[in-house]
Structures are given as structure tokens and as C-alpha cells.
mmCIF file of C-alpha atoms and ligand atoms in Angstrom:
data_model
loop_
_atom_site.group_PDB
_atom_site.id
_atom_site.type_symbol
_atom_site.label_atom_id
_atom_site.label_comp_id
_atom_site.label_asym_id
_atom_site.label_seq_id
_atom_site.Cartn_x
_atom_site.Cartn_y
_atom_site.Cartn_z
ATOM 1 C CA MET A 1 -9.710 -21.553 3.130
ATOM 2 C CA THR A 2 -10.925 -24.216 5.980
ATOM 3 C CA ASP A 3 -10.063 -26.801 4.095
ATOM 4 C CA ILE A 4 -5.703 -25.647 3.049
ATOM 5 C CA PRO A 5 -3.777 -26.377 6.308
ATOM 6 C CA GLU A 6 -2.004 -23.238 7.091
ATOM 7 C CA ASP A 7 1.770 -25.819 7.052
ATOM 8 C CA HIS A 8 0.737 -25.307 4.075
ATOM 9 C CA PRO A 9 3.640 -24.487 1.992
ATOM 10 C CA ARG A 10 1.749 -21.483 -0.121
ATOM 11 C CA TYR A 11 -0.781 -21.273 2.747
ATOM 12 C CA GLN A 12 -0.348 -17.062 2.864
ATOM 13 C CA SER A 13 -0.927 -17.159 -0.599
ATOM 14 C CA LEU A 14 -3.728 -19.288 -1.264
ATOM 15 C CA LEU A 15 -5.713 -17.225 1.761
ATOM 16 C CA THR A 16 -4.486 -13.307 -0.463
ATOM 17 C CA ARG A 17 -5.478 -14.844 -3.546
ATOM 18 C CA HIS A 18 -9.071 -15.838 -1.294
ATOM 19 C CA ARG A 19 -9.643 -12.710 0.072
ATOM 20 C CA ILE A 20 -9.277 -10.567 -3.212
ATOM 21 C CA GLU A 21 -11.704 -13.644 -4.970
ATOM 22 C CA GLU A 22 -13.572 -12.493 -1.668
ATOM 23 C CA GLY A 23 -13.166 -9.134 -2.470
ATOM 24 C CA VAL A 24 -14.420 -9.161 -6.382
ATOM 25 C CA GLU A 25 -17.792 -11.004 -5.018
ATOM 26 C CA LYS A 26 -18.780 -8.151 -2.442
ATOM 27 C CA GLY A 27 -17.798 -5.678 -5.192
ATOM 28 C CA ILE A 28 -14.712 -3.794 -3.621
ATOM 29 C CA THR A 29 -12.309 -5.041 -5.507
ATOM 30 C CA SER A 30 -11.603 -4.450 -9.652
ATOM 31 C CA LYS A 31 -11.920 -7.489 -11.989
ATOM 32 C CA GLN A 32 -8.448 -5.200 -13.110
ATOM 33 C CA GLY A 33 -7.487 -6.367 -9.090
ATOM 34 C CA LEU A 34 -7.187 -9.677 -9.806
ATOM 35 C CA ILE A 35 -4.831 -8.992 -12.900
ATOM 36 C CA ALA A 36 -2.779 -7.048 -10.821
ATOM 37 C CA GLU A 37 -2.972 -9.519 -7.261
ATOM 38 C CA GLY A 38 -1.103 -12.492 -10.766
ATOM 39 C CA ARG A 39 1.627 -10.079 -11.391
ATOM 40 C CA GLY A 40 2.307 -9.396 -8.220
ATOM 41 C CA GLU A 41 1.849 -13.159 -6.595
ATOM 42 C CA ALA A 42 4.880 -13.449 -8.950
ATOM 43 C CA PHE A 43 7.330 -11.073 -7.491
ATOM 44 C CA ASP A 44 6.760 -12.670 -4.249
ATOM 45 C CA TYR A 45 6.952 -15.743 -5.200
ATOM 46 C CA LEU A 46 10.297 -14.512 -6.132
ATOM 47 C CA LEU A 47 11.339 -13.036 -3.008
ATOM 48 C CA GLY A 48 10.409 -15.536 -1.546
ATOM 49 C CA GLU A 49 7.499 -14.573 -0.230
ATOM 50 C CA GLU A 50 9.458 -13.182 2.778
ATOM 51 C CA THR A 51 10.473 -9.341 3.456
ATOM 52 C CA ILE A 52 13.282 -8.381 2.780
ATOM 53 C CA PRO A 53 15.968 -6.823 5.189
ATOM 54 C CA SER A 54 16.136 -3.109 3.248
ATOM 55 C CA ALA A 55 12.276 -3.518 2.575
ATOM 56 C CA ASP A 56 12.256 -3.995 6.153
ATOM 57 C CA ARG A 57 14.150 -0.980 6.080
ATOM 58 C CA ALA A 58 11.719 0.929 3.893
ATOM 59 C CA GLU A 59 8.951 0.207 6.021
ATOM 60 C CA ARG A 60 10.841 1.323 9.307
ATOM 61 C CA THR A 61 11.613 4.477 7.494
ATOM 62 C CA ALA A 62 7.862 5.108 6.470
ATOM 63 C CA ALA A 63 7.075 4.826 10.426
ATOM 64 C CA ALA A 64 9.039 7.220 11.073
ATOM 65 C CA ARG A 65 8.129 9.720 7.852
ATOM 66 C CA LEU A 66 4.405 9.129 9.384
ATOM 67 C CA LEU A 67 5.139 9.574 12.639
ATOM 68 C CA LEU A 68 6.620 12.771 11.086
ATOM 69 C CA ALA A 69 3.817 13.740 8.679
ATOM 70 C CA ASP A 70 1.155 17.100 9.769
ATOM 71 C CA ARG A 71 -0.933 15.441 7.503
ATOM 72 C CA PRO A 72 -0.444 11.965 6.721
ATOM 73 C CA VAL A 73 -2.890 10.264 4.227
ATOM 74 C CA LEU A 74 -3.535 6.227 3.756
ATOM 75 C CA SER A 75 -4.677 6.086 0.245
ATOM 76 C CA VAL A 76 -6.959 2.633 0.377
ATOM 77 C CA ASN A 77 -8.015 0.435 -3.541
ATOM 78 C CA GLY A 78 -9.966 -2.302 -4.072
ATOM 79 C CA ASN A 79 -7.201 -4.873 -3.460
ATOM 80 C CA VAL A 80 -5.881 -3.362 -0.099
ATOM 81 C CA ALA A 81 -9.636 -3.259 1.202
ATOM 82 C CA ALA A 82 -10.005 -7.246 0.837
ATOM 83 C CA LEU A 83 -6.160 -7.456 1.694
ATOM 84 C CA VAL A 84 -4.743 -5.382 4.535
ATOM 85 C CA PRO A 85 -8.706 -3.326 5.616
ATOM 86 C CA GLY A 86 -8.294 -4.069 9.983
ATOM 87 C CA GLU A 87 -4.260 -3.305 9.422
ATOM 88 C CA THR A 88 -4.605 -0.374 7.169
ATOM 89 C CA VAL A 89 -7.280 1.060 10.320
ATOM 90 C CA LYS A 90 -4.074 -0.048 13.052
ATOM 91 C CA LEU A 91 -2.210 1.480 10.981
ATOM 92 C CA ALA A 92 -3.892 5.062 10.533
ATOM 93 C CA GLU A 93 -4.200 4.754 14.826
ATOM 94 C CA VAL A 94 -0.772 4.402 15.717
ATOM 95 C CA VAL A 95 0.413 7.338 13.111
ATOM 96 C CA GLY A 96 -2.368 9.698 13.427
ATOM 97 C CA ALA A 97 -3.275 9.615 9.449
ATOM 98 C CA ASP A 98 -6.578 9.808 7.633
ATOM 99 C CA ILE A 99 -7.793 7.125 5.715
ATOM 100 C CA GLU A 100 -8.589 7.460 1.761
ATOM 101 C CA VAL A 101 -10.282 5.619 -0.508
ATOM 102 C CA ASN A 102 -9.011 6.558 -4.297
ATOM 103 C CA LEU A 103 -9.518 4.700 -6.633
ATOM 104 C CA PHE A 104 -8.329 3.656 -10.085
ATOM 105 C CA ASN A 105 -11.752 2.467 -11.573
ATOM 106 C CA ARG A 106 -14.000 4.734 -9.749
ATOM 107 C CA THR A 107 -17.602 4.039 -9.523
ATOM 108 C CA PRO A 108 -19.816 5.273 -6.879
ATOM 109 C CA GLU A 109 -20.989 2.008 -5.663
ATOM 110 C CA ARG A 110 -17.260 0.518 -5.414
ATOM 111 C CA MET A 111 -16.852 3.938 -3.224
ATOM 112 C CA GLU A 112 -19.241 3.417 -0.693
ATOM 113 C CA ALA A 113 -19.177 -0.643 -0.669
ATOM 114 C CA ILE A 114 -14.708 0.097 0.275
ATOM 115 C CA ALA A 115 -15.685 2.578 2.691
ATOM 116 C CA ASP A 116 -18.187 0.538 4.155
ATOM 117 C CA HIS A 117 -16.044 -2.284 4.032
ATOM 118 C CA LEU A 118 -13.432 -0.220 6.418
ATOM 119 C CA ARG A 119 -16.347 0.773 8.528
ATOM 120 C CA ASP A 120 -16.729 -2.459 9.024
ATOM 121 C CA HIS A 121 -13.000 -2.752 10.596
ATOM 122 C CA GLY A 122 -12.956 0.188 12.527
ATOM 123 C CA ALA A 123 -12.722 2.878 10.623
ATOM 124 C CA SER A 124 -14.461 5.463 12.053
ATOM 125 C CA ASP A 125 -14.306 8.738 9.188
ATOM 126 C CA VAL A 126 -13.189 7.406 5.792
ATOM 127 C CA LYS A 127 -12.933 9.781 3.315
ATOM 128 C CA GLY A 128 -12.507 9.966 -0.755
ATOM 129 C CA LEU A 129 -16.554 10.235 -0.574
ATOM 130 C CA ALA A 130 -16.966 14.432 -0.737
ATOM 131 C CA ALA A 131 -14.565 14.275 -3.950
ATOM 132 C CA ASP A 132 -14.431 18.065 -4.024
ATOM 133 C CA ALA A 133 -10.812 19.026 -5.123
ATOM 134 C CA ARG A 134 -8.814 16.870 -8.130
ATOM 135 C CA ILE A 135 -5.094 15.560 -8.557
ATOM 136 C CA PRO A 136 -3.893 17.907 -11.426
ATOM 137 C CA GLY A 137 -2.988 16.610 -14.653
ATOM 138 C CA LEU A 138 -5.115 13.651 -15.058
ATOM 139 C CA ASP A 139 -8.205 12.840 -16.858
ATOM 140 C CA HIS A 140 -12.106 13.527 -14.486
ATOM 141 C CA GLU A 141 -12.639 10.305 -12.870
ATOM 142 C CA ARG A 142 -8.983 9.250 -12.092
ATOM 143 C CA ALA A 143 -8.008 13.070 -10.455
ATOM 144 C CA LYS A 144 -10.947 12.793 -7.784
ATOM 145 C CA VAL A 145 -9.626 13.812 -3.982
ATOM 146 C CA ASP A 146 -10.838 14.546 -1.240
ATOM 147 C CA GLU A 147 -9.491 18.570 -0.569
ATOM 148 C CA ASP A 148 -9.273 17.807 3.619
ATOM 149 C CA GLY A 149 -7.865 14.939 2.640
ATOM 150 C CA ILE A 150 -5.004 13.093 -0.314
ATOM 151 C CA PHE A 151 -4.666 17.364 -1.605
ATOM 152 C CA ALA A 152 -4.469 18.919 1.419
ATOM 153 C CA ALA A 153 -2.013 15.910 2.622
ATOM 154 C CA ASP A 154 2.140 16.077 3.115
ATOM 155 C CA VAL A 155 2.342 12.812 3.534
ATOM 156 C CA VAL A 156 0.697 9.737 1.331
ATOM 157 C CA VAL A 157 0.973 6.614 1.778
ATOM 158 C CA VAL A 158 -0.096 4.840 -1.536
ATOM 159 C CA PRO A 159 -0.116 1.214 -1.867
ATOM 160 C CA LEU A 160 0.003 -1.617 -5.640
ATOM 161 C CA GLU A 161 -0.545 2.492 -7.617
ATOM 162 C CA ASP A 162 -1.122 3.395 -10.554
ATOM 163 C CA GLY A 163 2.561 5.251 -12.071
ATOM 164 C CA ASP A 164 0.417 8.067 -13.791
ATOM 165 C CA ARG A 165 -1.517 9.408 -10.614
ATOM 166 C CA ALA A 166 1.439 8.197 -8.616
ATOM 167 C CA GLU A 167 3.916 10.617 -10.949
ATOM 168 C CA ALA A 168 1.761 13.035 -10.406
ATOM 169 C CA LEU A 169 0.881 13.156 -6.747
ATOM 170 C CA ALA A 170 4.730 13.458 -6.908
ATOM 171 C CA GLU A 171 4.166 16.554 -9.096
ATOM 172 C CA MET A 172 1.576 17.999 -6.387
ATOM 173 C CA GLY A 173 5.066 17.971 -3.390
ATOM 174 C CA LYS A 174 3.393 15.086 -1.796
ATOM 175 C CA VAL A 175 5.725 13.155 0.299
ATOM 176 C CA GLU A 176 4.969 9.404 -1.579
ATOM 177 C CA ILE A 177 5.551 5.778 0.245
ATOM 178 C CA VAL A 178 4.646 3.068 -2.296
ATOM 179 C CA VAL A 179 3.879 -0.086 -1.596
ATOM 180 C CA ASP A 180 3.704 -2.374 -4.466
ATOM 181 C CA LEU A 181 6.151 -6.253 -4.458
ATOM 182 C CA ASN A 182 7.765 -4.898 -8.653
ATOM 183 C CA PRO A 183 11.058 -2.846 -8.215
ATOM 184 C CA LEU A 184 11.015 -1.947 -12.564
ATOM 185 C CA SER A 185 7.264 -0.064 -11.406
ATOM 186 C CA ARG A 186 6.690 3.524 -12.335
ATOM 187 C CA SER A 187 4.989 4.189 -9.156
ATOM 188 C CA ALA A 188 8.265 2.381 -6.783
ATOM 189 C CA ARG A 189 10.077 4.134 -9.136
ATOM 190 C CA THR A 190 8.537 7.743 -8.043
ATOM 191 C CA ALA A 191 8.387 7.214 -4.720
ATOM 192 C CA ALA A 192 10.320 9.302 -2.103
ATOM 193 C CA ILE A 193 10.420 5.492 0.265
ATOM 194 C CA PRO A 194 9.882 2.555 -1.651
ATOM 195 C CA ILE A 195 8.708 -0.355 0.263
ATOM 196 C CA ILE A 196 9.538 -3.547 -2.530
ATOM 197 C CA ASP A 197 7.300 -6.273 -0.164
ATOM 198 C CA ASN A 198 3.669 -7.658 -0.002
ATOM 199 C CA ILE A 199 1.206 -5.173 1.394
ATOM 200 C CA ILE A 200 0.151 -7.803 3.990
ATOM 201 C CA ARG A 201 3.434 -7.895 5.874
ATOM 202 C CA ALA A 202 4.284 -4.725 5.228
ATOM 203 C CA VAL A 203 1.346 -2.943 5.979
ATOM 204 C CA PRO A 204 1.644 -3.903 9.635
ATOM 205 C CA ASN A 205 4.804 -3.786 9.808
ATOM 206 C CA ILE A 206 4.953 -0.353 9.364
ATOM 207 C CA ALA A 207 2.236 0.078 12.080
ATOM 208 C CA GLU A 208 4.851 -2.355 14.806
ATOM 209 C CA HIS A 209 7.729 -0.694 13.231
ATOM 210 C CA ALA A 210 5.734 2.968 14.519
ATOM 211 C CA ARG A 211 4.200 1.725 17.715
ATOM 212 C CA ASP A 212 8.634 0.919 18.733
ATOM 213 C CA LEU A 213 9.166 4.882 17.806
ATOM 214 C CA GLN A 214 6.569 6.240 19.513
ATOM 215 C CA GLY A 215 8.810 8.035 22.041
ATOM 216 C CA ALA A 216 11.906 9.130 19.787
ATOM 217 C CA SER A 217 12.176 12.247 19.460
ATOM 218 C CA ASP A 218 12.115 14.351 15.726
ATOM 219 C CA GLU A 219 15.425 14.136 15.678
ATOM 220 C CA GLU A 220 15.234 10.809 15.913
ATOM 221 C CA LEU A 221 13.258 10.090 13.636
ATOM 222 C CA GLU A 222 14.367 11.867 11.394
ATOM 223 C CA ARG A 223 18.346 10.551 10.953
ATOM 224 C CA ILE A 224 16.257 7.641 10.386
ATOM 225 C CA VAL A 225 14.657 9.158 7.353
ATOM 226 C CA GLY A 226 18.100 10.536 6.202
ATOM 227 C CA GLU A 227 19.406 7.170 6.677
ATOM 228 C CA PHE A 228 17.548 5.703 3.765
ATOM 229 C CA ASP A 229 19.099 5.562 0.440
ATOM 230 C CA ARG A 230 15.839 4.605 -2.110
ATOM 231 C CA GLU A 231 18.210 3.661 -4.350
ATOM 232 C CA ALA A 232 19.864 1.204 -2.738
ATOM 233 C CA ALA A 233 16.596 -0.317 -1.339
ATOM 234 C CA LEU A 234 15.189 -0.097 -5.914
ATOM 235 C CA ALA A 235 18.415 -2.192 -6.332
ATOM 236 C CA GLU A 236 18.505 -4.788 -3.706
ATOM 237 C CA ALA A 237 15.006 -5.623 -4.573
ATOM 238 C CA GLU A 238 15.505 -6.550 -7.777
ATOM 239 C CA ARG A 239 18.892 -8.638 -6.926
ATOM 240 C CA ALA A 240 16.886 -10.245 -4.805
ATOM 241 C CA ILE A 241 14.073 -11.289 -7.294
ATOM 242 C CA ARG A 242 16.871 -12.317 -9.934
ATOM 243 C CA GLY A 243 19.184 -14.215 -8.202
ATOM 244 C CA GLY A 244 17.059 -15.515 -5.372
ATOM 245 C CA ASP A 245 17.452 -19.022 -4.777
ATOM 246 C CA LEU A 246 13.400 -20.895 -4.848
ATOM 247 C CA ARG A 247 12.523 -21.614 -2.322
HETATM 248 O O1 PTJ B 1 -8.856 -0.788 -6.970
HETATM 249 P P1 PTJ B 1 -8.773 -0.057 -8.282
HETATM 250 O O2 PTJ B 1 -10.094 0.878 -9.203
HETATM 251 O O3 PTJ B 1 -8.492 1.683 -7.833
HETATM 252 O O4 PTJ B 1 -7.700 -0.903 -8.858
HETATM 253 C C1 PTJ B 1 -6.687 -1.135 -7.923
HETATM 254 C C2 PTJ B 1 -5.732 -1.766 -9.309
HETATM 255 C C3 PTJ B 1 -4.850 -2.752 -8.554
HETATM 256 C C4 PTJ B 1 -6.433 -2.403 -9.899
HETATM 257 C C5 PTJ B 1 -4.744 -0.955 -9.907
HETATM 258 O O5 PTJ B 1 -4.125 0.433 -8.934
HETATM 259 C C6 PTJ B 1 -3.301 -1.666 -11.155
HETATM 260 O O6 PTJ B 1 -4.455 -1.610 -12.749
HETATM 261 O O7 PTJ B 1 -2.066 -1.756 -10.539
HETATM 262 P P2 PTJ B 1 -1.545 -2.047 -11.646
HETATM 263 O O8 PTJ B 1 -0.994 -1.078 -12.852
HETATM 264 O O9 PTJ B 1 -1.533 -3.558 -11.965
HETATM 265 O O10 PTJ B 1 0.132 -2.271 -10.213
HETATM 266 C C7 PTJ B 1 -0.433 -2.953 -9.503
HETATM 267 C C8 PTJ B 1 0.926 -3.327 -8.733
HETATM 268 O O11 PTJ B 1 0.715 -3.451 -7.529
HETATM 269 C C9 PTJ B 1 2.031 -4.378 -9.886
HETATM 270 O O12 PTJ B 1 3.387 -3.577 -9.476
HETATM 271 C C10 PTJ B 1 1.827 -5.313 -8.538
HETATM 272 O O13 PTJ B 1 3.238 -6.527 -9.079
HETATM 273 C C11 PTJ B 1 2.023 -4.565 -7.426
HETATM 274 N N1 PTJ B 1 0.591 -5.333 -6.645
HETATM 275 C C12 PTJ B 1 0.045 -6.423 -6.706
HETATM 276 N N2 PTJ B 1 -0.312 -7.236 -5.424
HETATM 277 C C13 PTJ B 1 0.224 -5.903 -4.663
HETATM 278 C C14 PTJ B 1 1.167 -5.756 -5.011
HETATM 279 N N3 PTJ B 1 2.599 -5.187 -4.304
HETATM 280 C C15 PTJ B 1 2.629 -5.173 -2.756
HETATM 281 N N4 PTJ B 1 1.390 -6.244 -2.598
HETATM 282 C C16 PTJ B 1 0.248 -6.949 -3.158
HETATM 283 N N5 PTJ B 1 -0.375 -8.545 -2.757
#
């Protein structure tokens, strides 16, 4: 990346690509993660590679909901670990959440590599390795979670999630905060709080809102959550993608 100047118009997107590539090389990100990244990039390009106002509102709402939660958990897959490891650790600290590695393509090697990578970025406790509970309604490998992590959580942040699992978690009664650049994806449509933004921008922005809201009363946080309109957020993102001016 040293030969790409920071003022290159596609700097952020090239940096993201490079991180995903590195993730695959380190055994963190799956090959399917490369395809997922390509799909995400196309949506991001149409969004103007920026956080649109409805996404910023969703991110503030997510911060408020996380601060209200009793047992919040941030779920981490191979793409999230490659793109925002340090930012995820910081967000977990600000809102008092646990971090759990939860993979679509689960192998013991990738679980360990991701947990190590998160520890290298400052995580003290990484869940997901015990796998002593199951999400009902999913096949064996994809259902594995920690009993004292996602299984017991009231609020779960699930970025770049597969639709089946997002639906199964919602069935369990979890409040889901989904980060996904595709407003039409089943995971985004299942979420209580869909965030249609790049994970690279979303995670630090949720943390910034959480810092800002740290002194707020529960009534104020509940007001923010209550005023959020998920249908409007999805519609606004779809409108921006379908009708946006290409820059
Ligand atoms: O690491 P694993 O084994 O858990 O696998 C993770 C992937 C992402 C490969 C797996 O969950 C998968 O196949 O996901 P999908 O079904 O391809 O969905 C990924 C979604 O994330 C798509 O809707 C993309 O548009 C979106 N996406 C991709 N990159 C980003 C993104 N959303 C936000 N930020 C991104 N950087």
C-alpha cells in the first residue's frame, strides 16, 4: 500500500481490499470473504463511499441501544477481523460488550487465528471458542455459539451476516444490529437496527456516538431508540443506491 497516495480517489477502497487480501493470507478471512467484499464495494461505490445521514442515525441508535443493553455482544467474522479489529475492540470497551468470534465457514484454525488477531489488537477476552451452546434451527457448525456469549446476549451486533443466521438469532429474541451495505439483504431486513454503511466507517462511528452518549440518561437513550424508523432507513439507503449521482 506504500505506493498508493492517500489522496488517490479510491484510497479507502484499495486499503480495504488490501486488508482483506492480507486477512486471507493470514488465514483469518475465508475465500468467500473476498467475494463478499467485492459485493460490498459495489454498493459502497453507489453510496458515494460515505456514511449517508440515515446510516449515521442508525449508528447513533445502535450506540444508544448498546448502552442500554444488559449483555451486548459484538459478533466477529473473518471480514470484520481483517477490516476493523482494533476499532471493534474499542467499541466493545466503550459500550461494555463482549466480543465473540462466530464464523460461517468455521474451522478450528480460523477460530484461533481470529482470536489471536483480536488479542493482538487489545482484546482481553475473546469468546466463541467454547462453543457450548447452539442457535436453534441452524445446522451444526453454523449454530455454534458460547453459552455465556451470543446465546445469553440480549443485543447482538452482527456485521456482514448470513441471512439464515440473522433470522435464527432474531427468532431467539435477540435485538440485532446488522451492518451490511446491501439494504435488500435478508440480514438487513431482519435487523431491529439495520446499518447500511461500510463496516470500516460504521464501527468507529458507533463508538464515537457511544462516547458522546455515555452521560445520557436511560430515558434519553430510550427516546433515541424509540424514534428510529428502520423501514425509512432501509428505504433511504435503497433510494441513495438506485438514484445516487456517481462521483
Ligand atoms: O468469515 P466467515 O466464515 O464467517 O464468512 C463471512 C462471509 C462474509 C464470507 C459470509 O458471511 C458471507 O458469505 O456473507 P454474504 O452472504 O456474502 O454477505 C455479506 C454481505 O456483507 C453482503 O450483503 C455485502 O454487500 C456486505 N458487505 C461486504 N463487505 C462489506 C459489507 N457490508 C459492510 N461493510 C463491508 N466492508
